[in-house]
Coordinates of C-alpha atoms in Angstrom, one line a residue:
X1 CA 352.9 35.8 -75.5
X2 CA 355.2 33.8 -73.4
X3 CA 354.1 35.0 -70.1
X4 CA 356.3 33.0 -67.8
X5 CA 359.3 33.5 -70.1
X6 CA 359.0 37.3 -70.1
X7 CA 358.5 37.4 -66.3
X8 CA 361.9 35.7 -66.1
X9 CA 363.2 38.1 -68.6
X10 CA 362.0 41.0 -66.6
X11 CA 364.0 39.8 -63.6
X12 CA 367.1 40.0 -65.7
X13 CA 366.2 43.3 -67.1
X14 CA 365.7 44.9 -63.7
X15 CA 369.4 44.4 -63.0
X16 CA 370.8 45.3 -66.4
X17 CA 368.5 47.9 -67.9
X18 CA 368.8 50.6 -65.4
X19 CA 367.9 53.4 -67.8
X20 CA 364.3 52.3 -67.9
X21 CA 361.6 52.8 -65.3
X22 CA 360.9 49.7 -63.2
X23 CA 357.6 47.8 -63.5
X24 CA 355.4 47.2 -60.5
X25 CA 354.9 43.6 -59.5
X26 CA 351.5 43.3 -61.0
X27 CA 352.7 44.6 -64.3
X28 CA 355.5 42.0 -64.2
X29 CA 353.0 39.2 -63.6
X30 CA 350.9 40.4 -66.5
X31 CA 353.8 40.9 -68.9
X32 CA 354.0 38.7 -72.0
X33 CA 356.1 38.8 -75.2
X34 CA 354.6 39.3 -78.6
X35 CA 352.4 36.5 -79.8
X36 CA 350.5 35.2 -76.7
X37 CA 346.8 35.6 -77.4
X38 CA 343.9 35.9 -74.9
X39 CA 342.6 32.5 -73.8
X40 CA 340.1 30.8 -76.2
X41 CA 338.0 27.7 -75.7
X42 CA 338.8 24.5 -77.6
X43 CA 336.1 24.9 -80.1
X44 CA 337.1 28.5 -80.9
X45 CA 340.8 27.4 -81.2
X46 CA 339.9 24.7 -83.6
X47 CA 337.9 27.2 -85.7
X48 CA 340.7 29.7 -85.6
X49 CA 343.2 27.1 -86.9
X50 CA 341.1 26.5 -90.1
X51 CA 342.6 28.2 -93.2
X52 CA 340.5 31.1 -94.6
X53 CA 338.1 30.5 -97.4
X54 CA 339.9 31.3 -100.7
X55 CA 338.8 31.1 -104.3
X56 CA 338.8 27.5 -105.5
X57 CA 341.2 28.3 -108.3
X58 CA 343.9 30.9 -107.8
X59 CA 346.0 30.0 -110.8
X60 CA 345.7 28.8 -114.4
X61 CA 348.0 26.8 -116.5
X62 CA 349.5 28.7 -119.5
X63 CA 350.4 27.1 -122.8
X64 CA 353.8 26.2 -121.4
X65 CA 352.3 24.5 -118.4
X66 CA 353.6 27.1 -115.8
X67 CA 351.3 28.2 -113.0
X68 CA 350.5 31.9 -113.1
X69 CA 349.0 33.5 -110.0
X70 CA 346.1 35.8 -110.6
X71 CA 344.3 38.1 -108.3
X72 CA 340.8 36.7 -107.6
X73 CA 337.8 38.5 -106.0
X74 CA 336.2 36.9 -102.9
X75 CA 333.6 34.4 -103.9
X76 CA 335.2 33.2 -107.1
X77 CA 332.9 34.0 -110.1
X78 CA 332.9 37.8 -109.7
X79 CA 334.6 40.6 -111.5
X80 CA 338.3 40.9 -110.8
X81 CA 337.7 44.3 -109.3
X82 CA 335.0 44.4 -106.6
X83 CA 332.5 47.2 -107.1
X84 CA 332.3 49.8 -104.3
X85 CA 329.5 49.4 -101.9
X86 CA 326.8 52.1 -102.2
X87 CA 327.0 54.9 -99.7
X88 CA 324.7 54.5 -96.7
X89 CA 323.4 57.2 -94.4
X90 CA 325.5 55.7 -91.6
X91 CA 328.6 55.7 -93.8
X92 CA 327.9 59.3 -94.9
X93 CA 327.7 60.4 -91.2
X94 CA 330.9 58.5 -90.5
X95 CA 332.7 60.2 -93.4
X96 CA 331.4 63.6 -92.3
X97 CA 332.8 63.0 -88.9
X98 CA 336.3 62.3 -90.2
X99 CA 339.2 64.7 -90.0
X100 CA 341.6 66.1 -92.6
X101 CA 342.9 62.6 -93.4
X102 CA 340.2 62.2 -96.0
X103 CA 341.8 64.3 -98.7
X104 CA 345.2 62.7 -98.1
X105 CA 343.8 59.2 -98.3
X106 CA 342.1 60.0 -101.6
X107 CA 345.4 61.3 -103.0
X108 CA 347.6 58.6 -101.5
X109 CA 347.5 54.9 -101.2
X110 CA 344.6 52.9 -102.8
X111 CA 344.9 49.5 -101.1
X112 CA 346.2 47.8 -98.0
X113 CA 347.7 44.3 -97.9
X114 CA 348.2 41.5 -95.5
X115 CA 349.0 37.8 -95.9
X116 CA 347.0 34.8 -94.7
X117 CA 350.2 32.9 -93.9
X118 CA 348.2 29.6 -94.2
X119 CA 350.1 26.4 -94.2
X120 CA 347.7 25.1 -96.8
X121 CA 348.6 27.9 -99.2
X122 CA 349.8 31.5 -98.5
X123 CA 347.8 34.4 -100.0
X124 CA 347.9 38.2 -100.2
X125 CA 344.6 39.9 -99.3
X126 CA 344.2 43.3 -100.9
X127 CA 341.6 45.7 -99.5
X128 CA 340.4 48.9 -101.2
X129 CA 340.9 52.2 -99.5
X130 CA 337.9 54.3 -100.2
X131 CA 337.9 58.1 -100.7
X132 CA 337.2 58.6 -97.0
X133 CA 340.0 56.3 -95.8
X134 CA 337.7 53.4 -94.9
X135 CA 338.2 50.0 -96.4
X136 CA 336.1 47.7 -98.6
X137 CA 336.7 44.2 -100.0
X138 CA 339.1 43.7 -102.8
X139 CA 341.0 40.5 -103.9
X140 CA 342.9 37.5 -102.8
X141 CA 346.0 36.3 -104.6
X142 CA 347.9 33.0 -104.0
X143 CA 351.7 33.4 -103.5
X144 CA 352.7 29.9 -104.8
X145 CA 354.1 29.0 -101.3
X146 CA 353.0 28.1 -97.9
X147 CA 352.8 29.9 -94.6
X148 CA 353.9 28.6 -91.2
X149 CA 353.9 29.3 -87.5
X150 CA 356.7 29.6 -84.9
X151 CA 356.6 27.3 -81.9
X152 CA 355.4 29.0 -78.7
X153 CA 358.2 28.6 -76.2
X154 CA 355.7 28.4 -73.4
X155 CA 353.4 25.7 -74.8
X156 CA 355.5 23.9 -77.2
X157 CA 352.7 24.3 -79.8
X158 CA 352.4 26.4 -82.9
X159 CA 351.8 30.0 -81.9
X160 CA 348.1 30.8 -81.7
X161 CA 348.6 34.4 -83.1
X162 CA 351.5 36.5 -84.2
X163 CA 352.5 33.4 -86.1
X164 CA 355.8 34.7 -87.5
X165 CA 356.7 36.9 -84.5
X166 CA 357.8 39.6 -86.9
X167 CA 357.0 42.8 -88.7
X168 CA 357.1 43.2 -92.5
X169 CA 356.3 39.8 -93.9
X170 CA 355.2 41.7 -97.0
X171 CA 356.9 44.8 -98.5
X172 CA 355.9 47.2 -101.2
X173 CA 358.4 49.2 -103.4
X174 CA 356.8 51.3 -106.1
X175 CA 354.7 49.0 -108.2
X176 CA 356.4 45.9 -106.9
X177 CA 355.5 43.7 -103.9
X178 CA 357.5 40.9 -102.2
X179 CA 356.1 38.3 -99.8
X180 CA 357.6 35.7 -97.5
X181 CA 356.4 32.1 -97.6
X182 CA 357.7 30.8 -94.2
X183 CA 356.6 27.2 -94.7
X184 CA 358.3 26.9 -98.1
X185 CA 361.5 28.9 -97.5
X186 CA 360.7 31.1 -100.5
X187 CA 360.1 34.7 -101.5
X188 CA 357.4 35.7 -104.1
X189 CA 357.3 38.9 -106.2
X190 CA 354.2 40.5 -107.6
X191 CA 353.5 43.5 -109.9
X192 CA 350.9 45.9 -108.6
X193 CA 348.4 47.2 -111.2
X194 CA 348.8 51.0 -111.5
X195 CA 345.1 51.5 -112.1
X196 CA 343.8 49.1 -109.5
X197 CA 346.3 48.1 -106.8
X198 CA 344.1 45.2 -105.7
X199 CA 345.1 43.4 -108.9
X200 CA 348.4 41.6 -108.4
X201 CA 350.3 39.5 -111.0
X202 CA 353.1 37.2 -110.0
X203 CA 356.4 38.0 -111.7
X204 CA 358.7 35.0 -112.3
X205 CA 358.6 32.1 -109.8
X206 CA 359.1 32.1 -106.0
X207 CA 362.8 31.9 -105.2
X208 CA 364.7 30.1 -102.4
X209 CA 365.6 32.5 -99.5
X210 CA 369.0 30.7 -98.9
X211 CA 367.9 30.1 -95.3
X212 CA 365.0 28.6 -93.4
X213 CA 361.8 30.1 -92.1
X214 CA 361.8 33.6 -93.7
X215 CA 359.7 36.1 -91.6
X216 CA 360.4 39.6 -92.8
X217 CA 361.4 41.3 -96.1
X218 CA 362.6 44.8 -96.9
X219 CA 362.4 46.3 -100.4
X220 CA 363.9 49.4 -102.0
X221 CA 362.5 50.8 -105.2
X222 CA 365.6 53.1 -105.6
X223 CA 367.9 50.0 -105.5
X224 CA 365.4 47.5 -107.1
X225 CA 366.5 45.2 -104.3
X226 CA 364.7 43.1 -101.8
X227 CA 366.3 41.5 -98.8
X228 CA 364.7 38.8 -96.7
X229 CA 365.4 37.7 -93.1
X230 CA 365.4 34.0 -92.2
X231 CA 365.1 33.0 -88.6
X232 CA 365.1 29.1 -88.6
X233 CA 368.0 26.6 -88.2
X234 CA 369.7 28.4 -91.1
X235 CA 369.3 32.1 -90.1
X236 CA 370.4 35.3 -91.8
X237 CA 369.6 37.8 -94.6
X238 CA 369.7 37.2 -98.4
X239 CA 369.3 39.9 -101.1
X240 CA 367.7 39.8 -104.5
X241 CA 367.4 42.0 -107.5
X242 CA 363.8 42.9 -108.4
X243 CA 362.9 43.0 -112.1
X244 CA 359.5 43.9 -113.5
X245 CA 360.2 41.4 -116.4
X246 CA 361.8 38.4 -114.7
X247 CA 361.1 38.7 -111.0
X248 CA 363.7 37.9 -108.3
X249 CA 367.4 37.1 -108.9
X250 CA 369.9 36.6 -106.2
X251 CA 372.3 39.5 -106.1
X252 CA 375.4 37.8 -104.8
X253 CA 374.3 34.3 -103.6
X254 CA 375.5 35.1 -100.1
X255 CA 373.5 34.5 -96.9
X256 CA 374.5 37.1 -94.3
X257 CA 374.3 34.7 -91.3
X258 CA 373.0 35.2 -87.8
X259 CA 374.1 32.6 -85.3
X260 CA 370.8 32.2 -83.4
X261 CA 371.0 28.5 -82.6
X262 CA 367.4 28.1 -83.7
X263 CA 365.4 25.2 -85.1
X264 CA 362.9 25.1 -88.0
X265 CA 360.3 26.1 -87.2
X266 CA 362.0 28.4 -84.6
X267 CA 361.0 28.6 -80.9
X268 CA 360.0 32.1 -79.9
X269 CA 359.1 34.8 -79.8
X270 CA 362.5 35.7 -78.4
X271 CA 365.8 35.1 -80.1
X272 CA 364.5 35.6 -83.6
X273 CA 364.8 38.0 -86.5
X274 CA 362.0 40.5 -86.1
X275 CA 362.1 43.1 -88.9
X276 CA 364.2 43.7 -92.1
X277 CA 363.9 47.1 -93.8
X278 CA 366.0 49.6 -95.7
X279 CA 366.7 53.0 -94.0
X280 CA 365.1 56.2 -95.2
X281 CA 367.6 56.9 -98.1
X282 CA 368.4 53.2 -98.9
X283 CA 372.0 53.7 -97.8
X284 CA 371.8 50.8 -95.4
X285 CA 369.8 47.6 -94.8
X286 CA 368.6 47.2 -91.2
X287 CA 367.6 44.1 -89.3
X288 CA 366.3 43.9 -85.7
X289 CA 367.0 40.7 -83.9
X290 CA 365.2 40.0 -80.6
X291 CA 367.2 39.0 -77.6
X292 CA 366.1 36.7 -74.7
X293 CA 366.7 38.5 -71.4
X294 CA 365.9 35.3 -69.4
X295 CA 369.0 33.8 -70.9
X296 CA 371.1 37.0 -70.7
X297 CA 370.9 37.2 -74.5
X298 CA 370.6 40.8 -75.6
X299 CA 369.1 41.7 -78.9
X300 CA 370.7 43.8 -81.5
X301 CA 370.3 46.0 -84.6
X302 CA 372.3 44.9 -87.6
X303 CA 373.2 47.6 -90.2
X304 CA 374.5 46.5 -93.6
X305 CA 375.9 49.4 -95.6
X306 CA 374.9 49.9 -99.2
X307 CA 377.7 50.7 -101.6
X308 CA 377.6 53.4 -104.3
X309 CA 376.8 50.7 -106.9
X310 CA 373.8 49.6 -104.8
X311 CA 375.4 46.4 -103.5
X312 CA 374.4 45.5 -99.9
X313 CA 377.4 44.6 -97.7
X314 CA 377.8 41.0 -96.6
X315 CA 378.9 42.0 -93.1
X316 CA 376.9 44.1 -90.7
X317 CA 377.7 46.6 -87.9
X318 CA 375.8 45.3 -84.9
X319 CA 374.7 47.4 -82.0
X320 CA 372.8 46.7 -78.7
X321 CA 371.8 50.2 -77.6
X322 CA 371.8 50.7 -73.8
X323 CA 368.3 50.2 -72.4
X324 CA 367.1 47.8 -75.1
X325 CA 366.7 44.1 -74.9
X326 CA 363.9 42.8 -77.2
X327 CA 364.0 45.0 -80.3
X328 CA 361.1 44.2 -82.6
X329 CA 359.4 46.5 -85.2
X330 CA 361.0 49.6 -86.7
X331 CA 360.1 52.6 -88.7
X332 CA 362.3 55.2 -90.3
X333 CA 362.2 58.9 -89.2
X334 CA 362.1 60.8 -92.5
X335 CA 365.0 63.1 -93.2
X336 CA 367.2 61.6 -90.4
X337 CA 369.3 58.6 -89.6
X338 CA 366.9 57.7 -86.8
X339 CA 364.6 54.8 -86.5
X340 CA 361.7 54.2 -84.1
X341 CA 361.9 50.8 -82.6
X342 CA 359.6 48.9 -80.3
X343 CA 360.9 46.9 -77.5
X344 CA 358.6 44.3 -76.0
X345 CA 360.2 44.7 -72.6
X346 CA 359.0 48.3 -72.0
X347 CA 357.5 50.1 -75.0
X348 CA 359.1 52.2 -77.7
X349 CA 362.4 54.0 -78.4
X350 CA 364.2 56.1 -81.0
X351 CA 367.6 54.9 -82.1
X352 CA 370.2 57.2 -83.6
X353 CA 372.4 55.7 -86.3
X354 CA 375.9 57.0 -87.2
X355 CA 377.0 57.0 -90.9
X356 CA 378.7 53.6 -90.3
X357 CA 375.5 52.1 -88.9
X358 CA 376.3 52.1 -85.2
X359 CA 373.1 52.6 -83.2
X360 CA 372.6 54.4 -79.8
X361 CA 369.6 55.3 -77.7
X362 CA 368.3 58.8 -78.4
X363 CA 365.2 58.5 -76.2
X364 CA 362.6 56.0 -75.0
X365 CA 359.2 55.8 -73.5
X366 CA 357.7 53.2 -71.2
X367 CA 354.1 52.5 -72.0
X368 CA 351.9 52.1 -68.9
X369 CA 350.1 48.8 -68.9
X370 CA 351.8 47.5 -72.0
X371 CA 352.2 43.7 -72.4
X372 CA 353.7 43.3 -75.9
X373 CA 354.4 46.5 -77.8
X374 CA 355.9 45.1 -80.9
X375 CA 354.9 47.0 -84.1
X376 CA 355.6 50.5 -85.3
X377 CA 354.8 52.8 -88.2
X378 CA 355.4 56.6 -88.7
X379 CA 352.9 59.0 -90.1
X380 CA 354.2 61.8 -92.3
X381 CA 351.0 63.7 -91.6
X382 CA 351.7 64.0 -87.9
X383 CA 355.4 63.3 -87.9
X384 CA 354.8 60.9 -85.1
X385 CA 355.0 57.2 -84.7
X386 CA 352.2 54.8 -83.8
X387 CA 352.7 51.5 -82.0
X388 CA 350.5 48.5 -81.2
X389 CA 350.3 45.7 -78.6
X390 CA 349.0 42.2 -79.5
X391 CA 347.6 41.7 -75.9
X392 CA 346.2 45.2 -75.2
X393 CA 343.7 46.9 -77.6
X394 CA 345.4 50.3 -77.7
X395 CA 347.1 52.6 -80.1
X396 CA 349.9 54.8 -78.7
X397 CA 351.3 57.9 -80.5
X398 CA 355.0 58.7 -79.9
X399 CA 357.2 61.7 -80.8
X400 CA 360.4 60.2 -82.1
X401 CA 362.5 63.3 -81.6
X402 CA 361.5 64.1 -78.0
X403 CA 360.5 60.7 -76.7
X404 CA 357.1 62.0 -75.6
X405 CA 354.1 59.8 -75.5
X406 CA 351.8 62.2 -77.3
X407 CA 348.5 60.3 -76.9
X408 CA 346.9 57.0 -76.3
X409 CA 343.7 55.3 -77.2
X410 CA 343.8 52.8 -74.4
X411 CA 340.7 50.9 -75.5
X412 CA 339.3 51.7 -78.9
X413 CA 336.0 50.0 -78.1
X414 CA 335.9 47.7 -81.1
X415 CA 336.2 44.4 -79.2
X416 CA 339.6 43.5 -80.7
X417 CA 341.9 41.7 -78.2
X418 CA 344.9 43.6 -79.5
X419 CA 346.6 44.7 -82.7
X420 CA 349.6 43.5 -84.7
X421 CA 351.4 45.0 -87.7
X422 CA 350.2 48.5 -88.9
X423 CA 350.9 51.0 -91.7
X424 CA 350.0 54.5 -92.6
X425 CA 348.4 56.0 -95.7
X426 CA 347.8 59.7 -95.9
X427 CA 346.0 60.7 -92.7
X428 CA 345.1 57.2 -91.7
X429 CA 346.6 54.3 -89.8
X430 CA 345.6 50.7 -90.6
X431 CA 346.3 47.9 -88.0
X432 CA 345.8 44.2 -88.3
X433 CA 343.8 42.8 -85.4
X434 CA 343.7 39.1 -84.6
X435 CA 340.4 37.6 -83.5
X436 CA 339.4 35.5 -80.5
X437 CA 336.3 33.6 -79.3
X438 CA 334.3 36.8 -79.0
X439 CA 335.6 38.9 -81.9
X440 CA 336.5 38.1 -85.5
X441 CA 339.8 39.2 -87.0
X442 CA 339.6 42.7 -88.5
X443 CA 341.6 45.6 -89.8
X444 CA 341.2 48.6 -87.5
X445 CA 341.2 52.1 -89.2
X446 CA 342.2 55.3 -87.4
X447 CA 342.0 58.8 -88.6
X448 CA 345.1 60.6 -87.6
X449 CA 344.7 63.6 -90.0
X450 CA 343.0 65.7 -87.3
X451 CA 346.5 66.5 -85.9
X452 CA 348.9 65.3 -83.2
X453 CA 347.2 63.6 -80.3
X454 CA 343.8 63.6 -82.0
X455 CA 343.6 60.1 -83.5
X456 CA 340.2 58.5 -83.5
X457 CA 339.0 55.0 -84.5
X458 CA 336.7 55.3 -87.5
X459 CA 336.2 51.7 -88.7
X460 CA 336.8 48.1 -87.7
X461 CA 336.6 46.3 -91.0
X462 CA 336.0 42.5 -91.2
X463 CA 337.0 41.3 -94.7
X464 CA 334.8 38.8 -96.4
X465 CA 337.7 36.5 -96.7
X466 CA 338.4 36.9 -93.0
X467 CA 341.6 37.6 -91.0
X468 CA 342.8 34.1 -89.8
X469 CA 344.8 33.8 -86.6
X470 CA 347.9 33.1 -88.8
X471 CA 347.6 36.4 -90.7
X472 CA 350.6 38.8 -90.7
X473 CA 351.9 42.1 -92.0
X474 CA 350.2 45.3 -93.0
X475 CA 351.4 47.4 -96.0
X476 CA 349.9 50.0 -98.3
X477 CA 350.3 50.6 -102.0
X478 CA 352.4 53.6 -103.1

C-alpha cells in the first residue's frame, strides 16, 4: 500500500522491534502496507472504479411504504435461487482430484459472502458452496446503505484496493448477518434463510453506528450481540442487540472511544481500527488498532470484558505486545485464549491473552518476501492459520501454538495480484482477490482438507456480478 510510508516505518521498527528478524534493504524498498495495489493504467483504473452491475431493483415498497431489501439473483428476472451448473468432465476431474475437504464442505457451510462496498449502494454478494467445495453464482442483496474508501496516505486519493483497510466488514452469527456501511455510518442486519443461505432478508432498518466510518463488525450468536468499530473522525466501538424480529438495538448507547485523531474518511492504512471480533467463548470483545511506526505510534489490541449478564464493558484493557507494531487481522485459536494476528510489518504472530484481557507475544513468524500480510483465518480441519497478502499472490499456513510456518503456496498461478480477507468452511479456504488490468477480481478456493502443509488451489471463481476493487470481507454461513 503506502510504500514510502512503510519504508519510513521500517526504519523506526529496526530500532524498536528487536525481537523480529531484520529485513534486507531490497525487502525494505519493496515493503508496503495493506491496500496498495499493483500499478494499473488510467483506462483500467477508470473501469475498476465503476460500481458492479446489480439488479435494477433490490427493494420493493410494502403497504406501509417501507423499503424491504430482498435477495436478488444476478441478471434480475431469474429465480431467487440460481440453479446449479451441470457437471462438466473438467469439473468432475477437478472434484476427483480434491482431498478430504469435500465431505466436510458438503456437511458444513453452504455459502460465502463478501460486500461490494460501492459508494453508489452497498450490497452483499452470496456465492453457493457446491458439494465439492467449489463456488457457483448465488444472489446479490442491497444493504440500504453506501460503501466508502479510505484515503491513501501516499497519494491523497481514495484507496484503489483494500478500500476499508480492515478485516470483518461483514459478520455471521448463526442465522444472522451484520454488515457495515462505511459511507452511511450505519450497520445493517439480515436473516439468513436456513434452507438456502444465499437468500437474505433485511431485519429492521440500518442503525447509526454512533461513530464515523465503520469498517469492521464482530457478532456473537451466544450473546445475540454485534459490536462495530468506527475509524473516522469519531472513532470507537458501539454494541447492539440482535433480534430476529426487530433487528438491531443499541445495548447501552455508549461509544467506546479510540483517540485516533483521524478524519472522515480516514487516512490510512495505518492508525486505523482494523478488526473487531469476539473471542472464542464470547467472554471478551477484541479490537485490533494499527499503529504507525513512522510516527512512533504503536498499535494495540483492545479487550473489552463481557459480564455474566452478557454486557460488553465500556472500557478496554489495551496491550501492545512486544515485537508488534501494525496489528491487523485476527483469528481465534479454538479452546484457548490465544488469537492469531497478522502484522503488516513482518508477517504473523500468536498473542496469548490473560483472563483480564492483557495480551503478550507467544510466538511470531516473519514471512519471507511479504509486503502486506494483513488477513487471517483458522482452519479447524488442520488446526492451523492461513494468512494472505494484498500485494503478493500467496497463501501461508502457520501453526499458532509453535510459531512454525508450515507451508506456503508462493504463487498459486491464477493471475491474481494478491488476496484480501479470507474464511474457512470445512476443508476449504476462500479468499477475496482484487483484480487489476490483467486479471479480474475473483474468489480463490483452496483445498486444505488433505492435511497440514498440503493445501492446493482448486478454483479461481469470477462471480457473474464481479468483484469490484472496493469489495471487502469474506465470511461463510454457519
